[in-house]
Short mmCIF file of C-alpha atoms in Angstrom, two decimals:
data_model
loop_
_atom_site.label_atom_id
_atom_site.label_comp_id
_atom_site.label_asym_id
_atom_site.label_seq_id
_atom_site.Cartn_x
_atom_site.Cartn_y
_atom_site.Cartn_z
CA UNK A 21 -2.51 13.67 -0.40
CA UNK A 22 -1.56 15.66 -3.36
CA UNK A 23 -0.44 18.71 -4.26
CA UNK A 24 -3.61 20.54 -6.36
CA UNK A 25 -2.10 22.75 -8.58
CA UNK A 26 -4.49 24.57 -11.42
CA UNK A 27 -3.11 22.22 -14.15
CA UNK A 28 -3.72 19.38 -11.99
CA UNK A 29 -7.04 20.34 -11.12
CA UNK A 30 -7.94 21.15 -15.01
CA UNK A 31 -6.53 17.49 -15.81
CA UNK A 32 -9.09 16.19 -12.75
CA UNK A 33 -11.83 17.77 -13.63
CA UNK A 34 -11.67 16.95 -17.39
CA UNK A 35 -11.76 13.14 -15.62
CA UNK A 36 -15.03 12.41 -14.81
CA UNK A 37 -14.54 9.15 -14.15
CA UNK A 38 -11.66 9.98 -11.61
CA UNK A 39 -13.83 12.27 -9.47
CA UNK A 40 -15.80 10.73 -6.42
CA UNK A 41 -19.30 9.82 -7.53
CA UNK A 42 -20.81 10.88 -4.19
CA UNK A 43 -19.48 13.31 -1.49
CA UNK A 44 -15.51 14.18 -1.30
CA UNK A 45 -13.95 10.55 -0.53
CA UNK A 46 -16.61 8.00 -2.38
CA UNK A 47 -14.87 5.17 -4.48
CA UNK A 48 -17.45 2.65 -6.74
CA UNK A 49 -16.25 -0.21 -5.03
CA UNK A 50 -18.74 -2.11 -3.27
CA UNK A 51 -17.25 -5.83 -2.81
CA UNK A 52 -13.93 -7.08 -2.71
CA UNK A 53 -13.48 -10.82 -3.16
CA UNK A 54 -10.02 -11.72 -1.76
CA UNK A 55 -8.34 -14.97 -3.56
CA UNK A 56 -6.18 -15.48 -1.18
CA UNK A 57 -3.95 -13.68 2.24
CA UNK A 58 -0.98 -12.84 0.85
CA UNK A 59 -0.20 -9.41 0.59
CA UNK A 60 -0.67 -8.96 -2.70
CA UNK A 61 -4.36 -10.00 -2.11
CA UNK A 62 -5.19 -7.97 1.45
CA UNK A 63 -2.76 -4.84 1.74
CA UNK A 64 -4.88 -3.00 -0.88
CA UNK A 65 -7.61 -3.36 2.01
CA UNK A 66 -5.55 -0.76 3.79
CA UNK A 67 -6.12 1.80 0.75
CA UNK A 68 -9.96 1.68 1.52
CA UNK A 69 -9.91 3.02 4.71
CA UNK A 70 -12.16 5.73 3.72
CA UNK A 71 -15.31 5.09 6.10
CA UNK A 72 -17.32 4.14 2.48
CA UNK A 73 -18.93 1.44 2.95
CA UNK A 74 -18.47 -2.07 1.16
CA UNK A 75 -17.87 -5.78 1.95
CA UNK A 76 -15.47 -8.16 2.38
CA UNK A 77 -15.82 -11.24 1.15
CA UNK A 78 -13.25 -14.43 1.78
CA UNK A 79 -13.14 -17.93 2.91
CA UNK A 80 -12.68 -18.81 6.30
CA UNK A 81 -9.30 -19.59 6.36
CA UNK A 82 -8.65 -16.16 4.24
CA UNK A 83 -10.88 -14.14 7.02
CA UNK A 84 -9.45 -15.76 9.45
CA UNK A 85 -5.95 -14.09 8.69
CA UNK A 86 -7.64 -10.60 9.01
CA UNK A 87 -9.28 -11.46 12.42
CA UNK A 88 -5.73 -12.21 13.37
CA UNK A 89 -4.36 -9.01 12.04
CA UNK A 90 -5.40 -5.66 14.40
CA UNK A 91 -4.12 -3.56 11.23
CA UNK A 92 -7.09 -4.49 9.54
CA UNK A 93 -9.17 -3.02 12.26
CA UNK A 94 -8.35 0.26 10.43
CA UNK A 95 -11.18 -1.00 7.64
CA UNK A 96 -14.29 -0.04 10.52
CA UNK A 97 -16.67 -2.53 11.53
CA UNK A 98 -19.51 -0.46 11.51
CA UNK A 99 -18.55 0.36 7.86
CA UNK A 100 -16.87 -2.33 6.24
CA UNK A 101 -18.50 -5.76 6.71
CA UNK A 102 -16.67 -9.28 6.30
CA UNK A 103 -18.89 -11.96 4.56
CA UNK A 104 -17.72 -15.74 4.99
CA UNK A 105 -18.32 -17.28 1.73
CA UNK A 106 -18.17 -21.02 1.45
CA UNK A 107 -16.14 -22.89 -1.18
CA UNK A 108 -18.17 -24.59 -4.09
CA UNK A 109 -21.06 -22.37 -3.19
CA UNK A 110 -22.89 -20.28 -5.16
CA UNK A 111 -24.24 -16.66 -3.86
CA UNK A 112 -25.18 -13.35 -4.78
CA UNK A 113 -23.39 -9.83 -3.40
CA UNK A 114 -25.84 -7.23 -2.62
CA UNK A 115 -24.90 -3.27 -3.06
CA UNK A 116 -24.34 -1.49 0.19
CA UNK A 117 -27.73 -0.40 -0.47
CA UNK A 118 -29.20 -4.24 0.12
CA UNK A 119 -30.48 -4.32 -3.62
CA UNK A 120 -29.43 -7.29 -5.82
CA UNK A 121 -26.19 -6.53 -8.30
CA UNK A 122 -27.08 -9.52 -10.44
CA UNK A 123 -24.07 -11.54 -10.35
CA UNK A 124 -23.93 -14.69 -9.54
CA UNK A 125 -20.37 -15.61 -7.54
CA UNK A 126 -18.71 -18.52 -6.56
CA UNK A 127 -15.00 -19.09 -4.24
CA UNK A 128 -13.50 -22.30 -5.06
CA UNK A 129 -9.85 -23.86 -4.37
CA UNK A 130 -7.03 -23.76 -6.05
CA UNK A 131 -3.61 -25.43 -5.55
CA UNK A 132 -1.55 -22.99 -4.07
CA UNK A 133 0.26 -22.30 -1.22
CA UNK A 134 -0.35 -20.82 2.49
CA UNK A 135 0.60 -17.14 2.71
CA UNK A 136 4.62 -15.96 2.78
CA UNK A 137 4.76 -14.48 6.00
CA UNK A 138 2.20 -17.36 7.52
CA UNK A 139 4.80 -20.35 6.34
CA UNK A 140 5.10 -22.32 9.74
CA UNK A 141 7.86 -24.66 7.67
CA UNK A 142 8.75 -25.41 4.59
CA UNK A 143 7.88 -29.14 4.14
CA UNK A 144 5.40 -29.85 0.69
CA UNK A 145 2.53 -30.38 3.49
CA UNK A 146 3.62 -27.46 5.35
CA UNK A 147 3.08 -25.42 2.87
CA UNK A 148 0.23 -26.31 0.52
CA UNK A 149 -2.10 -24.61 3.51
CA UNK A 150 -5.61 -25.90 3.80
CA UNK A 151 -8.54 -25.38 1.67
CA UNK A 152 -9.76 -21.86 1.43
CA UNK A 153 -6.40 -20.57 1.48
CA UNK A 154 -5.93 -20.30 -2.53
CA UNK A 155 -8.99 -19.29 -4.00
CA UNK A 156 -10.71 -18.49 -7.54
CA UNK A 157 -13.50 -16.69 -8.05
CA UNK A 158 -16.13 -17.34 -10.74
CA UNK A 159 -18.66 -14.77 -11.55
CA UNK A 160 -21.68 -15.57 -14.02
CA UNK A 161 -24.46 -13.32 -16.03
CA UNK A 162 -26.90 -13.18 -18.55
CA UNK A 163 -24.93 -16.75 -19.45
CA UNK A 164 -21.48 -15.74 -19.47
CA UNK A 165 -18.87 -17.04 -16.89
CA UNK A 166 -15.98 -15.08 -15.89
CA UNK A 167 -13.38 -17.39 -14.12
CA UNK A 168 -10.49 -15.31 -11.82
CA UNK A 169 -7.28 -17.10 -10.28
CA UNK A 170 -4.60 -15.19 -9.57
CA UNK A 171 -1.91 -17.74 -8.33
CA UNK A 172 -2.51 -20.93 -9.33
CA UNK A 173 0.42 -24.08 -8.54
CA UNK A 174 -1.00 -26.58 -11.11
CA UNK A 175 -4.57 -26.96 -13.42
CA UNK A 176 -6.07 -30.01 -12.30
CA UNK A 177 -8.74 -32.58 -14.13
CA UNK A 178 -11.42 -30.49 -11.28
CA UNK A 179 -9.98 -27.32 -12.11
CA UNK A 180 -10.08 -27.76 -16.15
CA UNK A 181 -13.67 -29.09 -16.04
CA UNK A 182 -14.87 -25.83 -14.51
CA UNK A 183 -12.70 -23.56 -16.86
CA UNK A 184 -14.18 -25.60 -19.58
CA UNK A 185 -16.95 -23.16 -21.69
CA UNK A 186 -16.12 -19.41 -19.75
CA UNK A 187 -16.50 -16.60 -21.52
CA UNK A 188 -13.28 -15.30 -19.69
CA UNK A 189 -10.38 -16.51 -18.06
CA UNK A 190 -8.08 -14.35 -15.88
CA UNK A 191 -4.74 -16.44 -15.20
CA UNK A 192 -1.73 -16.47 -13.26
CA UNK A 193 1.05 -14.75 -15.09
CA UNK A 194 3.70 -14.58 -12.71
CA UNK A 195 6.38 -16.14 -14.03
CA UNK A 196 7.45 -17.22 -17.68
CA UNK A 197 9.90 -19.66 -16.52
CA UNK A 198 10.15 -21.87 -12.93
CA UNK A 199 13.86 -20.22 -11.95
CA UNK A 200 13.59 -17.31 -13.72
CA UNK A 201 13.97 -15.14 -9.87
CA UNK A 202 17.00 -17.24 -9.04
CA UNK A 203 18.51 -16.84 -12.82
CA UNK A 204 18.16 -13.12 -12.48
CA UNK A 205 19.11 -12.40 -9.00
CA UNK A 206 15.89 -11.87 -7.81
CA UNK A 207 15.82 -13.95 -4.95
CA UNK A 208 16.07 -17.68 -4.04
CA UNK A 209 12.71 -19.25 -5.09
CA UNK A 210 11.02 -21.42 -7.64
CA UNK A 211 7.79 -20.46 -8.79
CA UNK A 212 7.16 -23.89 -7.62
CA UNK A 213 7.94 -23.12 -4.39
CA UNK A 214 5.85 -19.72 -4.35
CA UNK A 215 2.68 -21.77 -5.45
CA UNK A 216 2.64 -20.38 -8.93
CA UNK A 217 2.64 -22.62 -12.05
CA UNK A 218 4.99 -21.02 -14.97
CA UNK A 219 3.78 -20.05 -18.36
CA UNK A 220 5.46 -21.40 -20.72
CA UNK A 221 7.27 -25.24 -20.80
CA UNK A 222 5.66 -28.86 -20.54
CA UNK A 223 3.35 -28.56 -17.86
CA UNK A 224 3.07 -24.80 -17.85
CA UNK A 225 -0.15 -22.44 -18.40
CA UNK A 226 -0.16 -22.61 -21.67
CA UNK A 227 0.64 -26.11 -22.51
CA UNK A 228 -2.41 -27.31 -19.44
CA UNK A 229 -4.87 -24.77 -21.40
CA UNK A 230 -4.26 -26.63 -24.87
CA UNK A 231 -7.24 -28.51 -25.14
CA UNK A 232 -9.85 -26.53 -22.41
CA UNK A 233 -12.36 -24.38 -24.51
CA UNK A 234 -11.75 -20.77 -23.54
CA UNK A 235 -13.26 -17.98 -24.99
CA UNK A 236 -10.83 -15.38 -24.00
CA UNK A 237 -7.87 -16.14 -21.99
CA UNK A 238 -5.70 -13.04 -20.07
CA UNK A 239 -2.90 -13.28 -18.32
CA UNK A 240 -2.85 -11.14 -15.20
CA UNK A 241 -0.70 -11.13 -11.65
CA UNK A 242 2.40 -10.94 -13.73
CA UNK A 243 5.87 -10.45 -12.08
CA UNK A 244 8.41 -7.85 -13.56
CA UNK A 245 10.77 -10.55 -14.30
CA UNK A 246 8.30 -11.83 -16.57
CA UNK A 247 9.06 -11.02 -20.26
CA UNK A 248 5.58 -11.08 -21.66
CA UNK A 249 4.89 -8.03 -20.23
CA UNK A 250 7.09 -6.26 -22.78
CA UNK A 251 4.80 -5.18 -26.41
CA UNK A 252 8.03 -6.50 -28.48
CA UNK A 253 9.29 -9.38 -27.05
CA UNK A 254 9.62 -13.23 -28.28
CA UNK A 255 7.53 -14.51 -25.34
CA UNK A 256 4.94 -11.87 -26.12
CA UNK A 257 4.37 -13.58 -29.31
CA UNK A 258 4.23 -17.07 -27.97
CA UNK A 259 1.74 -15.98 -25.62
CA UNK A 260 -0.18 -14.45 -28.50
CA UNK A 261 0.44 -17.12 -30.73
CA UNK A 262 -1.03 -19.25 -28.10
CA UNK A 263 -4.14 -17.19 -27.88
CA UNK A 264 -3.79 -15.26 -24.62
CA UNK A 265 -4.04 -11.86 -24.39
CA UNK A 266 -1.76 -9.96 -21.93
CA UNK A 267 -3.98 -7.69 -19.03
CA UNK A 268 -2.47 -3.92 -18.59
CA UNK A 269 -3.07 -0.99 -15.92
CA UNK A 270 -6.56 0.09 -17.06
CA UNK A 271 -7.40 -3.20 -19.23
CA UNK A 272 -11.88 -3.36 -19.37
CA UNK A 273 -13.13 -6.55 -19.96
CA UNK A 274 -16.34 -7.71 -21.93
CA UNK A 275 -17.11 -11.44 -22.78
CA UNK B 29 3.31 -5.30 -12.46
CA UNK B 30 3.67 -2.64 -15.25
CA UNK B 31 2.65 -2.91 -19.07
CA UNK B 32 5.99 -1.62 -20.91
CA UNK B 33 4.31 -0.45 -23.99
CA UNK B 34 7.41 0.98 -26.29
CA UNK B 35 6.26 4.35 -25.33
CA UNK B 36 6.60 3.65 -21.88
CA UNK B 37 9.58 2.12 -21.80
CA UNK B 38 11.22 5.56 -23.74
CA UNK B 39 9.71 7.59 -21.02
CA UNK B 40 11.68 5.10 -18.15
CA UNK B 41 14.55 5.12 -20.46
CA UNK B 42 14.82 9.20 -20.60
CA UNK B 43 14.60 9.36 -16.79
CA UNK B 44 17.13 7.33 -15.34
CA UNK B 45 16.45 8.84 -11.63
CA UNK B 46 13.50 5.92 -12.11
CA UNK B 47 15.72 3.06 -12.97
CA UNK B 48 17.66 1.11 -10.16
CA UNK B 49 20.95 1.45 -9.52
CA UNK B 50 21.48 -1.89 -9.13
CA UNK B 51 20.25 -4.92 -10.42
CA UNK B 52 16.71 -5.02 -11.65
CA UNK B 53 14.77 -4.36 -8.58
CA UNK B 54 17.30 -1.97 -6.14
CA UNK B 55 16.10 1.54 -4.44
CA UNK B 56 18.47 4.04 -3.41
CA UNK B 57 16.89 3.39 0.19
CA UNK B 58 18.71 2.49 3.15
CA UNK B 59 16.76 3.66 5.74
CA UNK B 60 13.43 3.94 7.13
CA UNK B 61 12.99 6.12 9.96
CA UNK B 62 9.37 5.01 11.82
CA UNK B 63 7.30 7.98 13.56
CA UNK B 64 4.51 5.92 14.66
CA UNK B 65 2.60 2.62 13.47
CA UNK B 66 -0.38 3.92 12.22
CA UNK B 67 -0.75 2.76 8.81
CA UNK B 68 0.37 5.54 7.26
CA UNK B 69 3.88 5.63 8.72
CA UNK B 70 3.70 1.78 8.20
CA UNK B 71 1.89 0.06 5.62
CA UNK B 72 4.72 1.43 2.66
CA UNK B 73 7.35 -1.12 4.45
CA UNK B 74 5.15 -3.80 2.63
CA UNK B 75 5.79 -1.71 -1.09
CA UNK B 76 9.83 -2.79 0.02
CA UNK B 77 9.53 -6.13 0.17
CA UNK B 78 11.78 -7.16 -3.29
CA UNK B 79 15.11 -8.41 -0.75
CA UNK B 80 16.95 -5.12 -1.15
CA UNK B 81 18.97 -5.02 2.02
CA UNK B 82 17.79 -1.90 4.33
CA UNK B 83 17.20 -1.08 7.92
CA UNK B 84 14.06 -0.02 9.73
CA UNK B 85 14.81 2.08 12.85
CA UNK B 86 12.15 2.51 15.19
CA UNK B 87 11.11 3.09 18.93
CA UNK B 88 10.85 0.16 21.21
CA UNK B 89 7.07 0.56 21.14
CA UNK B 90 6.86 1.11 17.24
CA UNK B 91 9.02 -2.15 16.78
CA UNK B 92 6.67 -4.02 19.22
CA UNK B 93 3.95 -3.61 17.20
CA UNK B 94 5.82 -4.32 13.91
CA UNK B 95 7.07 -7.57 15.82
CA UNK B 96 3.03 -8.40 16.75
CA UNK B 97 2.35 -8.20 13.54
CA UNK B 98 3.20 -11.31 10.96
CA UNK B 99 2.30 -9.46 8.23
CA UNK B 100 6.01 -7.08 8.44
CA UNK B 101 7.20 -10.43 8.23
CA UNK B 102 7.54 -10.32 4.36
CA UNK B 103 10.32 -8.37 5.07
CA UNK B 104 12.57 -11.14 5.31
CA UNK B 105 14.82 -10.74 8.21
CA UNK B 106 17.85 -11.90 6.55
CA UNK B 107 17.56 -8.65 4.54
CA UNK B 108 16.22 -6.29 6.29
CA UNK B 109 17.41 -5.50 9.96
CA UNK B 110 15.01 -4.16 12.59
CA UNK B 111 16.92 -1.78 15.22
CA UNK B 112 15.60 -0.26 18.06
CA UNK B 113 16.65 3.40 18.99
CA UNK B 114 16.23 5.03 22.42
CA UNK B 115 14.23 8.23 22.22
CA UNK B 116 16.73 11.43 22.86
CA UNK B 117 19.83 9.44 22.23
CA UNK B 118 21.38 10.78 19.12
CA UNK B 119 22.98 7.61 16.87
CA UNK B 120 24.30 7.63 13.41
CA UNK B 121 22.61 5.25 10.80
CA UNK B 122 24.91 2.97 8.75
CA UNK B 123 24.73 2.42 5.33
CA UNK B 124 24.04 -1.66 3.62
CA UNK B 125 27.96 -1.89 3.78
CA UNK B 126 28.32 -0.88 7.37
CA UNK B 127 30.17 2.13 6.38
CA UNK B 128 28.89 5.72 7.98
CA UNK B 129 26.45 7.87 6.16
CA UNK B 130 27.44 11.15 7.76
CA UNK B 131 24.07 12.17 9.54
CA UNK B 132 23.21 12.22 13.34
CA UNK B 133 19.53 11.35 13.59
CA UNK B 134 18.04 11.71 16.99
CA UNK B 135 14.36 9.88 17.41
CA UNK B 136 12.31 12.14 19.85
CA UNK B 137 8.53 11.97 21.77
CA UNK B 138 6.23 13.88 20.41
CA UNK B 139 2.45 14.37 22.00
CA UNK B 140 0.33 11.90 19.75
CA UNK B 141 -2.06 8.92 20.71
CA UNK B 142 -1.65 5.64 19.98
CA UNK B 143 -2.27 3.90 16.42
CA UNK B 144 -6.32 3.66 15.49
CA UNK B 145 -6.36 0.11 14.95
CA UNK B 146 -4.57 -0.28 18.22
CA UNK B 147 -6.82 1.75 20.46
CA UNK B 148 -8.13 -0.27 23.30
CA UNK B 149 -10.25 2.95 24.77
CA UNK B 150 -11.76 6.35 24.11
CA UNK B 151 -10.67 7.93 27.41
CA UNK B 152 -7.43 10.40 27.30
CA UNK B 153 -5.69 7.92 29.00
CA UNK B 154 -5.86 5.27 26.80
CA UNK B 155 -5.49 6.96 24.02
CA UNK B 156 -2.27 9.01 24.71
CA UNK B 157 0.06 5.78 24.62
CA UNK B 158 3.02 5.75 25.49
CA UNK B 159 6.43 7.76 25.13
CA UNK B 160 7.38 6.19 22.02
CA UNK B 161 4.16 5.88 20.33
CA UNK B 162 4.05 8.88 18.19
CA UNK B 163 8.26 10.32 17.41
CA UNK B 164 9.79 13.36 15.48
CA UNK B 165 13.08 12.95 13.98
CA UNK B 166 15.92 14.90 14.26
CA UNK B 167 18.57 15.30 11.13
CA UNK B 168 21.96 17.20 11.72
CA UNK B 169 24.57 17.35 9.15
CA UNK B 170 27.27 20.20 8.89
CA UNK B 171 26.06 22.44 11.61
CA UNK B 172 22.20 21.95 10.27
CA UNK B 173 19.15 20.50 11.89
CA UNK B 174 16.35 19.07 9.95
CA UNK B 175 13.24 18.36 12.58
CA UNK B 176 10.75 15.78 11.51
CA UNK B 177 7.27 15.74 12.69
CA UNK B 178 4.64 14.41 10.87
CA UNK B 179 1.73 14.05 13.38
CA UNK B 180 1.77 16.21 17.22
CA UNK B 181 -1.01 16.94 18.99
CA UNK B 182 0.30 20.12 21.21
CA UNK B 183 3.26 21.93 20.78
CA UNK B 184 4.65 21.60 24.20
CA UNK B 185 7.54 24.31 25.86
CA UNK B 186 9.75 20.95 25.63
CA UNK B 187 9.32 20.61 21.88
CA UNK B 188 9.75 24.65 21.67
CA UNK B 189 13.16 24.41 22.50
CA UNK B 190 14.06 21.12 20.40
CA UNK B 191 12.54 23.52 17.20
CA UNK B 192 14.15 26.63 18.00
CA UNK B 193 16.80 27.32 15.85
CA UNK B 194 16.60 24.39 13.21
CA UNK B 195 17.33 24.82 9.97
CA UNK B 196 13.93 23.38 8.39
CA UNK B 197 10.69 21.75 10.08
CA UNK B 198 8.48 19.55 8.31
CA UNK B 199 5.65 19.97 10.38
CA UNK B 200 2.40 18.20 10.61
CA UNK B 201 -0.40 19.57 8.40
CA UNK B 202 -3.00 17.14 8.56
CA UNK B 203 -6.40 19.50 9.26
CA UNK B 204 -7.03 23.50 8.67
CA UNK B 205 -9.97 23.05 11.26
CA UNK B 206 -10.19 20.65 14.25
CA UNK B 207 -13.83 19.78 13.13
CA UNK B 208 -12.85 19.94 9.19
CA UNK B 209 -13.66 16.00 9.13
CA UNK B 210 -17.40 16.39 10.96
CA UNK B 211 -17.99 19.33 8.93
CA UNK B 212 -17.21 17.56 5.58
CA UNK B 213 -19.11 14.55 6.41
CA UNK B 214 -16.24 12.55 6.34
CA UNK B 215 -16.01 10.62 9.67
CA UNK B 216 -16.89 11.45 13.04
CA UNK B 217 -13.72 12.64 14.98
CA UNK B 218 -11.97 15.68 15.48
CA UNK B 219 -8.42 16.15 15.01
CA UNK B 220 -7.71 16.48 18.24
CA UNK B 221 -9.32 12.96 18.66
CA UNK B 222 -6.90 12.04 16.11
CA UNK B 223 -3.96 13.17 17.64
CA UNK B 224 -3.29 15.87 15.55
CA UNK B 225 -2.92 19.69 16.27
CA UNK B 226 -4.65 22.00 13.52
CA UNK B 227 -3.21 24.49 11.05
CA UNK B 228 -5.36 27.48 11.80
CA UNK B 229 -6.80 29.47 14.90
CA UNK B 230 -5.21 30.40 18.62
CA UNK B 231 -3.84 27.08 19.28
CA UNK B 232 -3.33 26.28 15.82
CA UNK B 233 0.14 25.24 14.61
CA UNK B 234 0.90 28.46 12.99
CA UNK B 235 0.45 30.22 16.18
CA UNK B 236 2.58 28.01 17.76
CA UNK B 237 5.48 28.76 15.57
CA UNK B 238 4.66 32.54 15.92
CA UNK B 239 7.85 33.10 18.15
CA UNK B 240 10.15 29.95 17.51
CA UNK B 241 12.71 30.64 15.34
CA UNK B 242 12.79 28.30 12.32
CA UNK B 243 14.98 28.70 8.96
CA UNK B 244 12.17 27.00 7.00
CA UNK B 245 8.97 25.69 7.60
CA UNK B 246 7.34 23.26 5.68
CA UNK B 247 3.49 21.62 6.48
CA UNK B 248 3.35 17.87 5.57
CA UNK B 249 1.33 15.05 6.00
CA UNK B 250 -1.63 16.86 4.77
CA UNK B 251 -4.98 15.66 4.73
CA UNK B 252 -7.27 15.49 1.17
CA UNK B 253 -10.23 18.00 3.36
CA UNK B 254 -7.46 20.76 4.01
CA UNK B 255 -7.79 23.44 1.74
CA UNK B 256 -4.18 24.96 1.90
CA UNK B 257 -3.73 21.92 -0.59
CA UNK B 258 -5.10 24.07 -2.85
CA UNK B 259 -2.67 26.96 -4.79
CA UNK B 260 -5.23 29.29 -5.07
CA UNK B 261 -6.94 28.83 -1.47
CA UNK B 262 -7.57 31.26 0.98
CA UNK B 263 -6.45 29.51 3.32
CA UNK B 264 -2.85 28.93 1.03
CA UNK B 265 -2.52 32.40 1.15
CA UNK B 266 -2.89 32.46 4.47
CA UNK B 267 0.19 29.88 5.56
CA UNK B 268 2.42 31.55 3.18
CA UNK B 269 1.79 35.28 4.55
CA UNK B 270 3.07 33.12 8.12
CA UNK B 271 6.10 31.98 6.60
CA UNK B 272 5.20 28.63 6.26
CA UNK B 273 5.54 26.38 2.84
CA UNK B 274 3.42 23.63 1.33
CA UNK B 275 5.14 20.71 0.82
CA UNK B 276 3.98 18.49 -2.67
CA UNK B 277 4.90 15.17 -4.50
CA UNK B 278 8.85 15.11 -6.00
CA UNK B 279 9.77 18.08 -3.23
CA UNK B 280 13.48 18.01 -2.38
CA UNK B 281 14.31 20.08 0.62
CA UNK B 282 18.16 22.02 0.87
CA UNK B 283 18.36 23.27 4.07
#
């Protein structure tokens, strides 16, 4: 809903890319692989409630959340269809059209954490959830291999042998340090306790990605407390200095 | 999750009406008034969940569904009270600190139908809900009356009288045509299947508002397919010749 006025329009239509591609409401998205049911992963579900067509695709435990949920009834059945994807497993999306897209995909787990508003306690078992319920997605072509985990509580022995030779890694930037919410106010928690592993320190992101061969590895999912996120700060250059690459609003990525 | 490129972080510096007040994460809001729980008089409680004490205040049958739902649950209740206000019962919302904020608010039924994603029908029945479902909100300060109503499907003789004589009206602006959506190719329903009243023709809002006497009237909640969105439209023209205004992004209203 926005207000049209003739510069805006002039700035819209000098936008291609900006403009629906077919009809008034058309967006290019055709899949949307969810890593996880927190809302950070789904609530953006809610902004596609544009009768266009697309899938959904999740683990169980992940689409199991949505069943749950009648909000997510607002995404149309007859429009929007949920695919269960099993862990460990490759498969190929289709366009909306049925054709191939030529990716290969594959969910796997992830230490992590059950979702915020789902914690039933707060016991270690209570909340490290089930399988399914922390996700990564890996996405191959022509030979490349694009690896995506947005929250991520620690990098395993199984989890470095599959981020071992990609072309790309998108990590888990939330925090820079494990109390940096409680040291600034921000609220109670550990990053440890959220399910997210911390950049920098002994057995942070950084240090665990030492010896796994990465072509390219990006921060993303980064929390405003974080200070990597400013262009001119110290842990900007550590990052750097450490060969990671910071993602932004509008960031493209090629291997 | 913002990239502060120098640039940007001169822009946020020049306009300090972006910064918070308090801390690093504070918004100047207090209060959430809750018309309805479709999504969008919903969903944006999910954009407030950074612990910044506030209240939601809502109809018993709004807050039922919130309290259905586990996903509201990331507002942490610790934080953020929940408080339940009988329709036609004027009260006078608190500030954080308990102390009085100077406004009577009065939550009133509109006619509306019951959210999408909670429709358990098609017939009229089922989809008119209950009194409750769908609210306006009435503002009085100094001897003025701001009326609220973002979605109505009939101006009643009732809800006459409640607008006569108010200061300003923010009025539900969602279609120009009742068949706008069909026409466009953009879903199936009407907008009187929707639950919302149109801008144009004989029972049209504007002819509604012919012969109440209103200060100020203002369309919101307007949907992308209208064309008085446009500020060269027709149909723009056509609103303002009836005394009405078009409401837009930033708008601040003085009675």
């Amino acid at each position: 809903m926005i207000n049209a006025s003739p510069d805006l329009r002039q700035q819209i239509e000098a936008q291609p890319f900006i403009q629906p591609r077919q009809g008034l409401r058309s967006s290019p998205i055709e899949g949307v692989m969810l890593t996880g049911a927190d809302v950070d992963a789904i609530a953006g579900l809610l902004h596609l409630r544009e009768r266009q067509p697309f899938t959904v695709y999740g683990s169980d435990r992940v689409l199991a959340v949505l069943e749950a949920n009648p909000i997510f009834d607002v995404l149309a059945r007859d429009c929007v269809r949920r695919e269960r994807v099993a862990l460990n497993a490759p498969f190929e999306p289709r366009h909306v059209d049925g054709s191939a897209c030529g990716l290969e995909v594959e969910l796997f787990d992830v230490p992590g954490k059950v979702a915020l508003y789902l914690e039933r306690g707060s016991s270690p078992a209570d909340l490290q959830g089930e399988p399914g319920d922390t996700v990564g997605v890996e996405v191959r072509a022509r030979g490349e291999r694009l690896i995506y985990i947005p929250g991520c509580a620690q990098v395993t022995e199984r989890l470095k042998q599959r981020l071992a030779g990609a072309s790309v890694v998108l990590f888990d930037g939330t925090l820079w340090e494990d109390d940096e919410m409680i040291r600034l106010g921000l609220g109670p928690k550990t990053g440890a306790r959220m399910g997210h592993m911390s950049v920098s320190g002994d057995k942070g992101t950084m240090a665990a990605f030492r010896d796994i061969p990465v072509r390219r590895k990006i921060f993303v999912h980064i929390n405003n407390s974080n200070p990597i996120l400013l262009d001119d700060s110290v842990e900007r250059r550590l990052v750097m200095k450490a060969g990671w690459e910071v993602a932004y609003d509008g960031m493209e990525v090629s291997p």
